[in-house]
Structure formats: structure tokens, C-alpha cells
PDB file of C-alpha atoms in Angstrom:
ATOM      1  CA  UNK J   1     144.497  29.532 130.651  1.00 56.00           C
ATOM      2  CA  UNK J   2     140.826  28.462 130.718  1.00 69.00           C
ATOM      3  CA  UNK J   3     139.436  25.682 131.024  1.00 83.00           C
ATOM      4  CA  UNK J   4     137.115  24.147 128.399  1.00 93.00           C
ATOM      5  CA  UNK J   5     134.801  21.604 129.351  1.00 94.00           C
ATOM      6  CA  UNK J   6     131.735  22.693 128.043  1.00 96.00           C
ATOM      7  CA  UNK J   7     131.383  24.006 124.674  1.00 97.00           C
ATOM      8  CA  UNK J   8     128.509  25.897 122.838  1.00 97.00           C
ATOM      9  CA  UNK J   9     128.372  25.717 118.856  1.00 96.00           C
ATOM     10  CA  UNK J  10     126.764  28.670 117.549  1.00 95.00           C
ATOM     11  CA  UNK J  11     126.256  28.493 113.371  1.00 92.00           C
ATOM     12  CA  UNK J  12     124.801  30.716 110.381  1.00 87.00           C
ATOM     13  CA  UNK J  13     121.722  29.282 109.175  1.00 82.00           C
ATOM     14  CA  UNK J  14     120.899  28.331 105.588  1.00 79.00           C
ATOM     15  CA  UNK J  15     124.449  27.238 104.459  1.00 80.00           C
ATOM     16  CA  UNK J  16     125.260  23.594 103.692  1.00 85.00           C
ATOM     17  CA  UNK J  17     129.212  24.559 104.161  1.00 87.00           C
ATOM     18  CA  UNK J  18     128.020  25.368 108.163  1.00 90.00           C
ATOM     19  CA  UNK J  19     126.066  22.876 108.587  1.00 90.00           C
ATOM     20  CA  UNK J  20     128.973  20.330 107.219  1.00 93.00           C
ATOM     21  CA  UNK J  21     131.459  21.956 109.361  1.00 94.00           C
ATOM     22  CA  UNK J  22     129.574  22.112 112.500  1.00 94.00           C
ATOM     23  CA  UNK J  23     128.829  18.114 111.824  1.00 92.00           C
ATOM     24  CA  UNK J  24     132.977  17.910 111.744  1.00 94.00           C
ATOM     25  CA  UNK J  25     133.175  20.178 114.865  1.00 95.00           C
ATOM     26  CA  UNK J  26     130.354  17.973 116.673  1.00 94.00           C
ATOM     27  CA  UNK J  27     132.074  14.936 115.968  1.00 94.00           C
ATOM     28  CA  UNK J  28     135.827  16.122 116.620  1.00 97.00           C
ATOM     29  CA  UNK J  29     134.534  17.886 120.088  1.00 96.00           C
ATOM     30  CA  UNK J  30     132.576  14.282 121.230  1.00 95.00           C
ATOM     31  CA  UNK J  31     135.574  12.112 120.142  1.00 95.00           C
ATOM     32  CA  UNK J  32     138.420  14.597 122.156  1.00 95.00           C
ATOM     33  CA  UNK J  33     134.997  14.119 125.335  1.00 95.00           C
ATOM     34  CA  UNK J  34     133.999  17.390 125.850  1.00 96.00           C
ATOM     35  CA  UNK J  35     130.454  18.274 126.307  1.00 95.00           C
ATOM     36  CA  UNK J  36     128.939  19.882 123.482  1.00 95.00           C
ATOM     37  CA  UNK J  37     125.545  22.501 123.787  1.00 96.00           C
ATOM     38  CA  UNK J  38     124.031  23.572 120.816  1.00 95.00           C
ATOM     39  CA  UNK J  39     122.408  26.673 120.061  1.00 94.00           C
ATOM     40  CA  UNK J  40     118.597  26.056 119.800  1.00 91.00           C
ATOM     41  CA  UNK J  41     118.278  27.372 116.177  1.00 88.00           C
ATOM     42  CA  UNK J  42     121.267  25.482 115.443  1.00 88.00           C
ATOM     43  CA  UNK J  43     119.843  22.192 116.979  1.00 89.00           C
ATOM     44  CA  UNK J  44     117.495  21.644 114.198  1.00 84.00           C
ATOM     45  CA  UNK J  45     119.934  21.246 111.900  1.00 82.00           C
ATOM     46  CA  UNK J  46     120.809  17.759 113.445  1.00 82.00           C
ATOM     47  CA  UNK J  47     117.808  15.489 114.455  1.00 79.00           C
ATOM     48  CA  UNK J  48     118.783  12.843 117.196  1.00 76.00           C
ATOM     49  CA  UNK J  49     121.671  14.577 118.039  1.00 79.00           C
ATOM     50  CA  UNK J  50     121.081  13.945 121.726  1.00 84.00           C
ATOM     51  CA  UNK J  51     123.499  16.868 122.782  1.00 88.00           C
ATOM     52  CA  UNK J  52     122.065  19.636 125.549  1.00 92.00           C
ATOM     53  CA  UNK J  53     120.043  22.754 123.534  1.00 93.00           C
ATOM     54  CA  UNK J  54     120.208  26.294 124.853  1.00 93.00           C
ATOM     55  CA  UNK J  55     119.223  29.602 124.096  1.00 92.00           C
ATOM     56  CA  UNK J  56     122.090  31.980 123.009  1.00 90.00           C
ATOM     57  CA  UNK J  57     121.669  33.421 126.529  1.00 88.00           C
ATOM     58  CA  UNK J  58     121.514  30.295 128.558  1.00 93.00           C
ATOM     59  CA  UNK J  59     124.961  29.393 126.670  1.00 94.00           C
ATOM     60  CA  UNK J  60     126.224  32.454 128.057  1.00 92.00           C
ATOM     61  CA  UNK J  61     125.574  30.971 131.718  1.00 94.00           C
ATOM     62  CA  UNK J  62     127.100  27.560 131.270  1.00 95.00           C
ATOM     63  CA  UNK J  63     129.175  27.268 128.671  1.00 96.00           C
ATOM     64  CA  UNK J  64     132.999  27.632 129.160  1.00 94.00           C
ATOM     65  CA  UNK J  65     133.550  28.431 125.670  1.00 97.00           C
ATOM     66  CA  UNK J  66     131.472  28.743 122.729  1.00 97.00           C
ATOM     67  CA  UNK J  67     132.645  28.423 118.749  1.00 97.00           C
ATOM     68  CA  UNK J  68     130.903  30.104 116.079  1.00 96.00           C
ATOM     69  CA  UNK J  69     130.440  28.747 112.602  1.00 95.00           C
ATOM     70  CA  UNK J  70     129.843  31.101 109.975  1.00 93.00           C
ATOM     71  CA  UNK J  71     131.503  34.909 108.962  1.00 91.00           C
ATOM     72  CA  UNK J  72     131.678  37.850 110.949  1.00 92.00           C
ATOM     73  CA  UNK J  73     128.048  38.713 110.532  1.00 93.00           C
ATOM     74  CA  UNK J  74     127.577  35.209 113.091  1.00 93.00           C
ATOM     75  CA  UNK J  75     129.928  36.834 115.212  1.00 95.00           C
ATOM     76  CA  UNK J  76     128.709  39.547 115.005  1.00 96.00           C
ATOM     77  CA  UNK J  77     125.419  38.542 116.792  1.00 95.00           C
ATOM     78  CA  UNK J  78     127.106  36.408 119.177  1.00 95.00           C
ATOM     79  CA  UNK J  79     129.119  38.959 120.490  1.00 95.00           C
ATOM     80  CA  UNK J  80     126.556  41.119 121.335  1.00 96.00           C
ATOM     81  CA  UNK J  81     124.962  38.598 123.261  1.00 94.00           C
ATOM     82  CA  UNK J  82     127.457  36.944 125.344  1.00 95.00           C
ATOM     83  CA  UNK J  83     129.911  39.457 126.306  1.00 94.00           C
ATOM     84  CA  UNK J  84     128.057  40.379 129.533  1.00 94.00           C
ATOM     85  CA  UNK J  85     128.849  36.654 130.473  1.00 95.00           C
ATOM     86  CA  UNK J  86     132.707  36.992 130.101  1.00 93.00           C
ATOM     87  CA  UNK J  87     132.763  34.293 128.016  1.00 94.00           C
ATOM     88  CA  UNK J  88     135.618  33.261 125.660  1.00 96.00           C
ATOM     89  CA  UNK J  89     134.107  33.474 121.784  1.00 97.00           C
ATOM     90  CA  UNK J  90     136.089  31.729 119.138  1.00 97.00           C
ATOM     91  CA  UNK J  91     135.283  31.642 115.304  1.00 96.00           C
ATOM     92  CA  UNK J  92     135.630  29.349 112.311  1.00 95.00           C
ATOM     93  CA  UNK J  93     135.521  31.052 108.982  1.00 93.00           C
ATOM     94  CA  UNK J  94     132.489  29.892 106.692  1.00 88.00           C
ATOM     95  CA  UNK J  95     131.687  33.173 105.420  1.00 77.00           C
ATOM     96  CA  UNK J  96     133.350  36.009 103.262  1.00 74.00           C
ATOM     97  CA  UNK J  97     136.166  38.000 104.657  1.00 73.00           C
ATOM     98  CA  UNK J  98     136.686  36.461 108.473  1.00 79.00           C
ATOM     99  CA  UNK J  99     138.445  39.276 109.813  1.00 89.00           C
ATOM    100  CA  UNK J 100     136.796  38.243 113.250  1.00 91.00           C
ATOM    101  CA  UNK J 101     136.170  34.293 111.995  1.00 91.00           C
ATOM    102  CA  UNK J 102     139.912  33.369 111.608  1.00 86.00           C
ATOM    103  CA  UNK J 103     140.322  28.935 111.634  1.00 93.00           C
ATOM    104  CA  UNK J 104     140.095  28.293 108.358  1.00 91.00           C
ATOM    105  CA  UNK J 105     137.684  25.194 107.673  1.00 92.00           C
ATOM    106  CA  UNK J 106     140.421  22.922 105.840  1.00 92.00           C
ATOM    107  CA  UNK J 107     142.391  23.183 109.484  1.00 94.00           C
ATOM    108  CA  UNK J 108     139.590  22.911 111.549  1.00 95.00           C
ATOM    109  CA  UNK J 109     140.395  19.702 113.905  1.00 96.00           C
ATOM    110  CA  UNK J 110     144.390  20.695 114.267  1.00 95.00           C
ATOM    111  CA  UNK J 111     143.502  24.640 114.927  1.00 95.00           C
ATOM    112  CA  UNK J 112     140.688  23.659 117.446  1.00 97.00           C
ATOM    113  CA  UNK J 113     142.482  21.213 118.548  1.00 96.00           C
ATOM    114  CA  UNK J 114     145.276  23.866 119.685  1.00 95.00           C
ATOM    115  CA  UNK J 115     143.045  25.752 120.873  1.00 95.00           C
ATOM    116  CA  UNK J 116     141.778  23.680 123.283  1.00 95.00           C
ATOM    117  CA  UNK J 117     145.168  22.451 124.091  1.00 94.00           C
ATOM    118  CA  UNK J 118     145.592  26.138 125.638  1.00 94.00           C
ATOM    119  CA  UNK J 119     147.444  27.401 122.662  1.00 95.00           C
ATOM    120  CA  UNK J 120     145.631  30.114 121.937  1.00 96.00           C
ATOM    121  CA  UNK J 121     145.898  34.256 122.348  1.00 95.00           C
ATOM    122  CA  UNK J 122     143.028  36.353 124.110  1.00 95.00           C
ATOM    123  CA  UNK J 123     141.681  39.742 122.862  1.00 95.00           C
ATOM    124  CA  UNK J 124     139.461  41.934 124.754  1.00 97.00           C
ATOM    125  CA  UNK J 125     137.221  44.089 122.086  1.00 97.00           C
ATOM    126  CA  UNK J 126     135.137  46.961 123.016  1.00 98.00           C
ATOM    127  CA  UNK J 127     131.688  47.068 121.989  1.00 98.00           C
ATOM    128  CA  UNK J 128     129.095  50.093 121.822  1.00 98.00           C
ATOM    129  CA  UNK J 129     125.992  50.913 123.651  1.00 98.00           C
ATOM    130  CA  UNK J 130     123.638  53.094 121.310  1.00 98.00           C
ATOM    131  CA  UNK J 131     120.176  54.586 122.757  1.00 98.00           C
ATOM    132  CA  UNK J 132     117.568  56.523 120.839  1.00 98.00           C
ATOM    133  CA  UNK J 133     115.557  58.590 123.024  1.00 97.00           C
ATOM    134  CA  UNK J 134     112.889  61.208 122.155  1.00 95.00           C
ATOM    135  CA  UNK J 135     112.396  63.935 125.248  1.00 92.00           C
ATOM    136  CA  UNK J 136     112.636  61.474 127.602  1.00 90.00           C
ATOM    137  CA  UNK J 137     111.371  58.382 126.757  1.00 95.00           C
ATOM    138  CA  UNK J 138     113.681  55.399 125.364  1.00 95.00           C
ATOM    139  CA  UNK J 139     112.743  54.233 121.789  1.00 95.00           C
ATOM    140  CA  UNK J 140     115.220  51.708 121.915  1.00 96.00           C
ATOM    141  CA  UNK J 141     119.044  49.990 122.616  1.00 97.00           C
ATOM    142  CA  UNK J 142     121.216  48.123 121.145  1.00 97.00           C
ATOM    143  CA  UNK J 143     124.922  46.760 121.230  1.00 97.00           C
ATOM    144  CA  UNK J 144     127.515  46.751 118.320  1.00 98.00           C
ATOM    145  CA  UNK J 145     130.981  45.662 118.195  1.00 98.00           C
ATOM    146  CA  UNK J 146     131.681  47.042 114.799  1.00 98.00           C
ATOM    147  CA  UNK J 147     129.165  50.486 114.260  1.00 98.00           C
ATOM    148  CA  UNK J 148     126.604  52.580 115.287  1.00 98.00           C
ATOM    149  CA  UNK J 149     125.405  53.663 111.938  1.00 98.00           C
ATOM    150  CA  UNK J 150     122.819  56.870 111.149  1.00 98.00           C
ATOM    151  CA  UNK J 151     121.333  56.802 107.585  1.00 97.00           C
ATOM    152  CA  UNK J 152     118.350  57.536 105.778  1.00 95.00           C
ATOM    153  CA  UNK J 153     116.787  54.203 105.717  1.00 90.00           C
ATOM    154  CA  UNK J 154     114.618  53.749 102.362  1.00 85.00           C
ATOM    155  CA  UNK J 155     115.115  57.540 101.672  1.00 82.00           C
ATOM    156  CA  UNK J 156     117.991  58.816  98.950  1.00 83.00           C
ATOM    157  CA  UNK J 157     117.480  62.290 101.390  1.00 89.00           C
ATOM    158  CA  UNK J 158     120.269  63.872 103.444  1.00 94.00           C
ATOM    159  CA  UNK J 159     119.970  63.762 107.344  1.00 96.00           C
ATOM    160  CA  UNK J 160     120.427  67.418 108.920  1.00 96.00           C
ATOM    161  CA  UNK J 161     121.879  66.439 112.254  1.00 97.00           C
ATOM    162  CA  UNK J 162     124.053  67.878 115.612  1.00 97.00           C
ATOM    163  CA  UNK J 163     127.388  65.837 116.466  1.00 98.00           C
ATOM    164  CA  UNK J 164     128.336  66.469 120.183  1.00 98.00           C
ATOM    165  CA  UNK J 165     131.019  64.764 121.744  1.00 98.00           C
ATOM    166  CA  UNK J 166     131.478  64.635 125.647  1.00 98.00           C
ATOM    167  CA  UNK J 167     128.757  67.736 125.606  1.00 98.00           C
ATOM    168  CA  UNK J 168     130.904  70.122 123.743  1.00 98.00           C
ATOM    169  CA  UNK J 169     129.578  70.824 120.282  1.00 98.00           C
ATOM    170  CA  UNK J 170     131.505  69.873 117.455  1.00 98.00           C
ATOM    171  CA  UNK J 171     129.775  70.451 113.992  1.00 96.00           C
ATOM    172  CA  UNK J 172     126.257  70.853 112.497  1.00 96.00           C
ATOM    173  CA  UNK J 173     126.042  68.440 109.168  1.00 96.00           C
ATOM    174  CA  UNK J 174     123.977  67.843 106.094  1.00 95.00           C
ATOM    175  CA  UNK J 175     124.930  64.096 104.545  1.00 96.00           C
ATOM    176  CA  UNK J 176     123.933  60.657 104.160  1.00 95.00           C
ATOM    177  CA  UNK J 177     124.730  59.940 107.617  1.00 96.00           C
ATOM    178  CA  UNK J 178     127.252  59.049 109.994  1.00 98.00           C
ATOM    179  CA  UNK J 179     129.267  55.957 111.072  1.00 98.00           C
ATOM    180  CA  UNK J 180     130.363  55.784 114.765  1.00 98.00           C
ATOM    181  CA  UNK J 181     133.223  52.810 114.519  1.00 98.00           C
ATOM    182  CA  UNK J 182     135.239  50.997 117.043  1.00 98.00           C
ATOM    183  CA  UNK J 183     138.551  49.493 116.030  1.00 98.00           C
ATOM    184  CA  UNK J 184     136.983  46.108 115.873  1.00 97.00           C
ATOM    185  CA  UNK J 185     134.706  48.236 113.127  1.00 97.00           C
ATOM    186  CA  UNK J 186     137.122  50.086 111.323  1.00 97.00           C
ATOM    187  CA  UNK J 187     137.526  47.569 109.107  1.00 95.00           C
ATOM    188  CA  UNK J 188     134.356  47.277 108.178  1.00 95.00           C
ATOM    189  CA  UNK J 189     131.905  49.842 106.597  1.00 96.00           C
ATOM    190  CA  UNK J 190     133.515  52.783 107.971  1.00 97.00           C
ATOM    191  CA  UNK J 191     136.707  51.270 105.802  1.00 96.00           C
ATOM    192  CA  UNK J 192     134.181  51.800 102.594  1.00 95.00           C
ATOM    193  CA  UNK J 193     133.510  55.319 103.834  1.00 95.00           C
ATOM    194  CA  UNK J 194     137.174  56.202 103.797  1.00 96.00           C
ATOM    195  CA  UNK J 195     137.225  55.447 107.344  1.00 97.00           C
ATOM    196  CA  UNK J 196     141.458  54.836 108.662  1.00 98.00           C
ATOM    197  CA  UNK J 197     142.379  51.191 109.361  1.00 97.00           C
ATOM    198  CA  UNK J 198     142.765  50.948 113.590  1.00 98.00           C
ATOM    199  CA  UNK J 199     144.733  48.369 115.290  1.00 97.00           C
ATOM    200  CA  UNK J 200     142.289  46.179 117.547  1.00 96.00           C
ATOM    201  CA  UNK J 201     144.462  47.387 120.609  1.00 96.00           C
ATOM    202  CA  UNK J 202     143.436  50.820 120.299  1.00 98.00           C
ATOM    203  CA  UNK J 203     140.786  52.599 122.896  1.00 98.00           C
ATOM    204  CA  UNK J 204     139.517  55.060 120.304  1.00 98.00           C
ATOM    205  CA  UNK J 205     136.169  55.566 118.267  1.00 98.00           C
ATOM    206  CA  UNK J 206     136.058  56.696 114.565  1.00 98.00           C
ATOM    207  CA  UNK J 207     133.145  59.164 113.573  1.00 98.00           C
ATOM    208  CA  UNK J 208     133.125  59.128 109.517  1.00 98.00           C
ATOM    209  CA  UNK J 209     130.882  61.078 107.935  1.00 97.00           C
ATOM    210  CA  UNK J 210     128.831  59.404 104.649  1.00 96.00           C
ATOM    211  CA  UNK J 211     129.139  61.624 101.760  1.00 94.00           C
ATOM    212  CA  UNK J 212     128.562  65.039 103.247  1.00 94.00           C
ATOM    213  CA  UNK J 213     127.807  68.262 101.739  1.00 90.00           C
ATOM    214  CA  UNK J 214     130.620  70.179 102.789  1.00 89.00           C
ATOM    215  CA  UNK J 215     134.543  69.242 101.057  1.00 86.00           C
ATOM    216  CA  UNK J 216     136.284  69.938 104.421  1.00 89.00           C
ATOM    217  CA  UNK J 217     134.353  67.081 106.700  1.00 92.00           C
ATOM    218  CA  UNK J 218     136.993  64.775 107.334  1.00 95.00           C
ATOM    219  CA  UNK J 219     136.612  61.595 109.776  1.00 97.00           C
ATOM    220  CA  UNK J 220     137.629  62.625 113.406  1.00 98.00           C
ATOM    221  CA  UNK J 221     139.113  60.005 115.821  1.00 98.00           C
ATOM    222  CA  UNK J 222     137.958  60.619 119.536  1.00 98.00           C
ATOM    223  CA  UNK J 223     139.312  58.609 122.849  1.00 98.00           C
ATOM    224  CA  UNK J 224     137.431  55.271 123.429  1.00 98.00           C
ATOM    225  CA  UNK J 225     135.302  56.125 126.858  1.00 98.00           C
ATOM    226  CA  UNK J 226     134.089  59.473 125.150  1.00 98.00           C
ATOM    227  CA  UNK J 227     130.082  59.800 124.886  1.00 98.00           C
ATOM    228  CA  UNK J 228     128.643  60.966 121.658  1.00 98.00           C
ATOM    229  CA  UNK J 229     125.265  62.457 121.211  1.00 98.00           C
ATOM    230  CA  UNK J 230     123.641  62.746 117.684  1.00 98.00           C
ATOM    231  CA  UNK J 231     120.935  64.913 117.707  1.00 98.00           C
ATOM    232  CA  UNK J 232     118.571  65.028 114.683  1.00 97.00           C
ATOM    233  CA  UNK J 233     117.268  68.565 113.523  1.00 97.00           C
ATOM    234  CA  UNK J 234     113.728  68.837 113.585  1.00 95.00           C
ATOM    235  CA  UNK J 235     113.732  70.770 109.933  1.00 91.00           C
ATOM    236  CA  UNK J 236     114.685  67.406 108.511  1.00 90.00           C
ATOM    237  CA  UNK J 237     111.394  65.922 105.893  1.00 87.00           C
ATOM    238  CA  UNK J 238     112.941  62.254 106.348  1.00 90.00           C
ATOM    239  CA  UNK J 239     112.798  60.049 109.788  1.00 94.00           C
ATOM    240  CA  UNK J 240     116.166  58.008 109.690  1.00 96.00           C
ATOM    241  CA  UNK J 241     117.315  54.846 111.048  1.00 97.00           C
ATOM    242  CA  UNK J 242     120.138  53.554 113.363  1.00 98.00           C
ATOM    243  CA  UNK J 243     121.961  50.344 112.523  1.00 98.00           C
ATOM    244  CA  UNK J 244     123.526  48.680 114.734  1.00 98.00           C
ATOM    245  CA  UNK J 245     126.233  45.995 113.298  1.00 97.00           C
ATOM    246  CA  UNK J 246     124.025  46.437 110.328  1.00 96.00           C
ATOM    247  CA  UNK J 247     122.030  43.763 112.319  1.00 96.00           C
ATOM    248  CA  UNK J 248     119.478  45.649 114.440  1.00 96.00           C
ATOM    249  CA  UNK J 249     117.289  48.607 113.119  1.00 97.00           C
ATOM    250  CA  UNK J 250     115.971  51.469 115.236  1.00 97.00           C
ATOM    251  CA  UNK J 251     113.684  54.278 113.598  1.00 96.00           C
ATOM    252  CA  UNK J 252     114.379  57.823 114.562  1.00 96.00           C
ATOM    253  CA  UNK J 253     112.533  61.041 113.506  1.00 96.00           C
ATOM    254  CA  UNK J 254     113.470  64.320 113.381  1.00 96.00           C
ATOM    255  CA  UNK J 255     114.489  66.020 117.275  1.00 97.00           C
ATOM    256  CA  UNK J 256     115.314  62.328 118.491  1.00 97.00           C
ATOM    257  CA  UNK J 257     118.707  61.953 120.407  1.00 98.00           C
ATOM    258  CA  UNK J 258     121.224  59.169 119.801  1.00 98.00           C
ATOM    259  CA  UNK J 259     123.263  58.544 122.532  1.00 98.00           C
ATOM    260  CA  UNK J 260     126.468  56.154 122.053  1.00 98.00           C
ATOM    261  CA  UNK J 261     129.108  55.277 124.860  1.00 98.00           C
ATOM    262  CA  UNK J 262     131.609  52.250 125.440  1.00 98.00           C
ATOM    263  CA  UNK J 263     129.724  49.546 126.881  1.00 97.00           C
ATOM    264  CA  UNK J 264     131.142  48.251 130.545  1.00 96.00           C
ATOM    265  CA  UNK J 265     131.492  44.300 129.613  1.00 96.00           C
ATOM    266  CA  UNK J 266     133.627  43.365 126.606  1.00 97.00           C
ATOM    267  CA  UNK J 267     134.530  40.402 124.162  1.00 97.00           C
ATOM    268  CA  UNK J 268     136.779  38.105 124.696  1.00 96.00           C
ATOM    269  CA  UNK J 269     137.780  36.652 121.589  1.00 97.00           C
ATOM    270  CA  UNK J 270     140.374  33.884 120.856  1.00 96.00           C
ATOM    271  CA  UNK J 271     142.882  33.640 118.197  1.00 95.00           C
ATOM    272  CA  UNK J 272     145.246  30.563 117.098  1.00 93.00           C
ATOM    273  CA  UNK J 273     149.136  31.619 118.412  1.00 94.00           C
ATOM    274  CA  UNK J 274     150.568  32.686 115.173  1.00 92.00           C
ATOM    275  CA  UNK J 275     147.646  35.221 114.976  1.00 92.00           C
ATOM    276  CA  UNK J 276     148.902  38.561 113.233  1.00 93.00           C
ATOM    277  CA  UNK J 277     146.530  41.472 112.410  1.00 94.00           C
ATOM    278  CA  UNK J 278     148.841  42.739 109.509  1.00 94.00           C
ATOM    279  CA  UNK J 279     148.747  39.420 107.843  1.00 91.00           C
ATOM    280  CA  UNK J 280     145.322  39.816 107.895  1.00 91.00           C
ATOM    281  CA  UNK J 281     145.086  42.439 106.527  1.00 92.00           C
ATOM    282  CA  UNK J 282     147.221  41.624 103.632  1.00 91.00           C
ATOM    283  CA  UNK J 283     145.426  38.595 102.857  1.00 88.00           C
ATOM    284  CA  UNK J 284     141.960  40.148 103.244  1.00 87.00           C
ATOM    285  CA  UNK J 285     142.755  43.463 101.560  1.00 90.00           C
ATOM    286  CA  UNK J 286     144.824  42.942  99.140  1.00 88.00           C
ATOM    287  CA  UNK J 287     147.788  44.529 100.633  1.00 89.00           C
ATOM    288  CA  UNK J 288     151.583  43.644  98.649  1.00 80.00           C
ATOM    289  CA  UNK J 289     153.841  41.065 100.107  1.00 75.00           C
ATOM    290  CA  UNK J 290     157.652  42.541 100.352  1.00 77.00           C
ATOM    291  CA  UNK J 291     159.906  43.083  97.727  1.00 75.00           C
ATOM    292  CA  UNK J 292     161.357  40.331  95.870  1.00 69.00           C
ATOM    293  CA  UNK J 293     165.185  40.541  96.112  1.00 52.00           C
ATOM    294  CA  UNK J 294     166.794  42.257  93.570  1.00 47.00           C
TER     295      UNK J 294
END
């Protein structure tokens, strides 16, 4: 088990609940003596707090641990950021769903506590690396842990596009887009696309197609370290967009390349013990509880 000494508090901004619960987790992590870094942005937040401030990618370099305060959308961001460090991410739920986010705020101190204890589960999640290239030159890169995401940006006009997946051609397609999801993702928006529910553990990618033109475009499944390359037809009248975690925005036009692979460093995300995806899933989704005895 690791050792946590020194521990970054990453938060969302603009919510009183974060800012009270970070306060708590402040407090709780000075009382039990660890060191505590905050997140420059999040630093504000407490004037005269006389704790150590950081960029998010200095706390990737010293931090042994680093909590995030917020839903998964916080996550989100910090996972992108601080994989490459190897660094153990763990999340308190302040937001909406907290699929990712999973200490509830009413357990905070006990949970943490645990946590710190070494009572805790690790989970390695894949993210992906898209790039948008026209010819040859590189418009722009990002990570996502949940999904690459082709759409028409501010347009209600279908994107004409290419889908090839380790070079071999697999279908031309007029729709709304598509969603490239990991399993991290497939709970997300691919989920609202009719996108199938995949266990964290898997190494696969989902491609979902968003409303397309044709009855008999289903989404495909396709093995984890596969490379995908979206090319846009040049007859399209509309330049698209890639989102990435919904978070970060590239703009494509028509004959750019998207390029999306499995990126080399992954998250390492901690859960409490008693951690179970399929109770998550029931509480989050609404699933039924078993049968009453008859």
C-alpha cells in the first residue's frame, strides 16, 4: 500500500457545498498531520490558509495522493492531468451522479479516514489520446477518460465521415456524429446514445454512432489497444468539432483526420473496500433491488 504523506485537494469552483467540504477535508487532513497542497485555483477559496499552493501539474510531481472535491466532471479534468505522474486520484462526491466521485460527503472523515489507513482498493482506468490533423500538420490533442466525441458543434447538420479501425475500413456514415467510449465512458454519454454498460475491467472501446441515417448502424465494440481513424469527407457544408470529456473542444473541417489510440500512462483511482460497480449502478441508474420473498 502507498504511502500518504502529502496530499493535494483539488475542488469544483463556484459551489458553496465544495468549498464547505474541502474546509472539513482541510481541517480533518491537518488534525490526522499530513501535509496538505492546494490546488492554486482552489487556494483562493481560503485566505490565510498558510498551506503549500501548486499548479495541477506541480501536484502531480509531489504529491503522494491527491482528493478531488466535486462530481465526475472535477475528475474528469484531474485525470487527464495527472495520470502521466502515476499518481493515486481519489474522489468525494459533491456533484450529480459520482460514478467516478464515490465518498459520500455525510462520511467524509470515517471514509478518508480508511482510506488513508490503507483500506482502500486500486483501479487502473484507461484513458484516450485523440489528435486532429489536417495533411500533416497537428491542429490539436487532447486526453479523455470517458469519450472522444465527433459532432456538429452549433450546426443541427449531419457529419459525412470514414470510420477505420486498425487501417481496415469499416463503414462510410451520414449522422450526428460519433462517440468513441472507454469503459470508464460507457456510462456516460455513450449510455444516452444507447451505448452497452462495460465493466471498468474491460480493455475494449465502444464506437456508438449518434442518430445515423441508416436503421442497421448498430454500436460496435473493438479491443482496447486498437487505433481508430475518423476521417471527415470533404463534401461535408459543416466543419465539426471534437470533444473531449465534453471538456476540451477541437474544430475540424471537412478532409481533417481524427486519430484516437489508448494512451500509454493510466489512472489510478481509489475506491473505499466495500466498493461494488453493480451497486452503483443500481443506485445511480435506477436498477431494481431483488425480489422480496414470497
Amino acid at each position: 500500500m502507498d504511502q500518504f504523506r502529502n496530499i493535494g485537494l483539488i475542488g469544483r469552483l463556484g459551489s458553496g457545498r465544495v468549498v464547505d467540504t474541502l474546509k472539513r477535508l482541510k481541517r480533518f487532513l491537518l488534525d490526522s498531520g499530513y501535509t496538505v497542497i492546494l490546488e492554486d485555483a482552489v487556494a483562493d477559496l481560503f485566505p490565510g490558509h498558510q498551506q503549500q499552493v501548486c499548479s495541477r501539474k506541480m501536484m502531480g510531481e509531489i504529491c503522494d495522493l491527491v482528493i478531488v472535491v466535486g462530481g465526475d466532471g472535477s475528475l474528469l479534468g484531474a485525470a487527464r492531468a495527472l495520470c502521466r505522474y502515476n499518481i493515486p486520484v481519489l474522489g468525494v462526491n459533491r456533484g450529480g451522479l459520482g460514478f467516478l466521485t464515490d465518498i459520500p460527503p455525510d462520511e467524509l472523515e470515517h471514509r478518508v479516514g480508511e482510506v488513508l489507513a490503507g483500506q482502500y482498493m486500486v483501479e487502473t482506468r484507461f484513458l484516450l489520446d485523440a489528435f486532429v490533423r489536417r495533411g500533416e500538420e497537428q491542429l490539436g490533442t487532447s486526453e479523455a477518460l470517458n469519450d472522444v466525441v465527433l459532432h456538429p458543434g452549433k450546426s443541427a447538420r449531419m457529419i459525412e465521415f470514414e470510420l477505420y479501425v486498425d487501417g481496415q475500413f469499416v463503414y462510410s456514415q451520414k449522422s450526428d456524429g460519433l462517440i468513441v467510449a472507454t469503459p470508464t465512458g460507457s456510462t456516460a454519454y455513450s449510455l444516452s446514445a444507447g451505448g452497452p454498460i462495460m465493466h471498468p475491467k474491460l480493455d475494449a472501446v465502444v464506437l456508438v454512432p449518434m442518430f445515423p441515417h441508416t436503421l442497421s448502424s448498430r454500436p460496435i465494440v473493438v479491443d482496447g489497444n486498437s487505433e481508430l481513424k475518423i476521417i471527415i469527407s470533404n463534401q461535408n457544408g459543416i466543419y465539426p468539432q471534437v470533444s473531449c470529456d465534453g471538456q476540451v473542444h477541437i474544430s475540424c473541417a471537412p478532409g481533417d483526420s481524427i486519430t484516437i489510440r489508448k494512451k500509454p500512462q493510466k489512472l489510478r483511482l481509489l475506491h473505499p473496500l466495500d466498493h461494488n460497480f453493480y451497486a452503483i449502478c443500481r443506485s445511480k441508474l435506477g436498477w431494481s433491488s431483488r425480489l422480496t420473498d414470497q
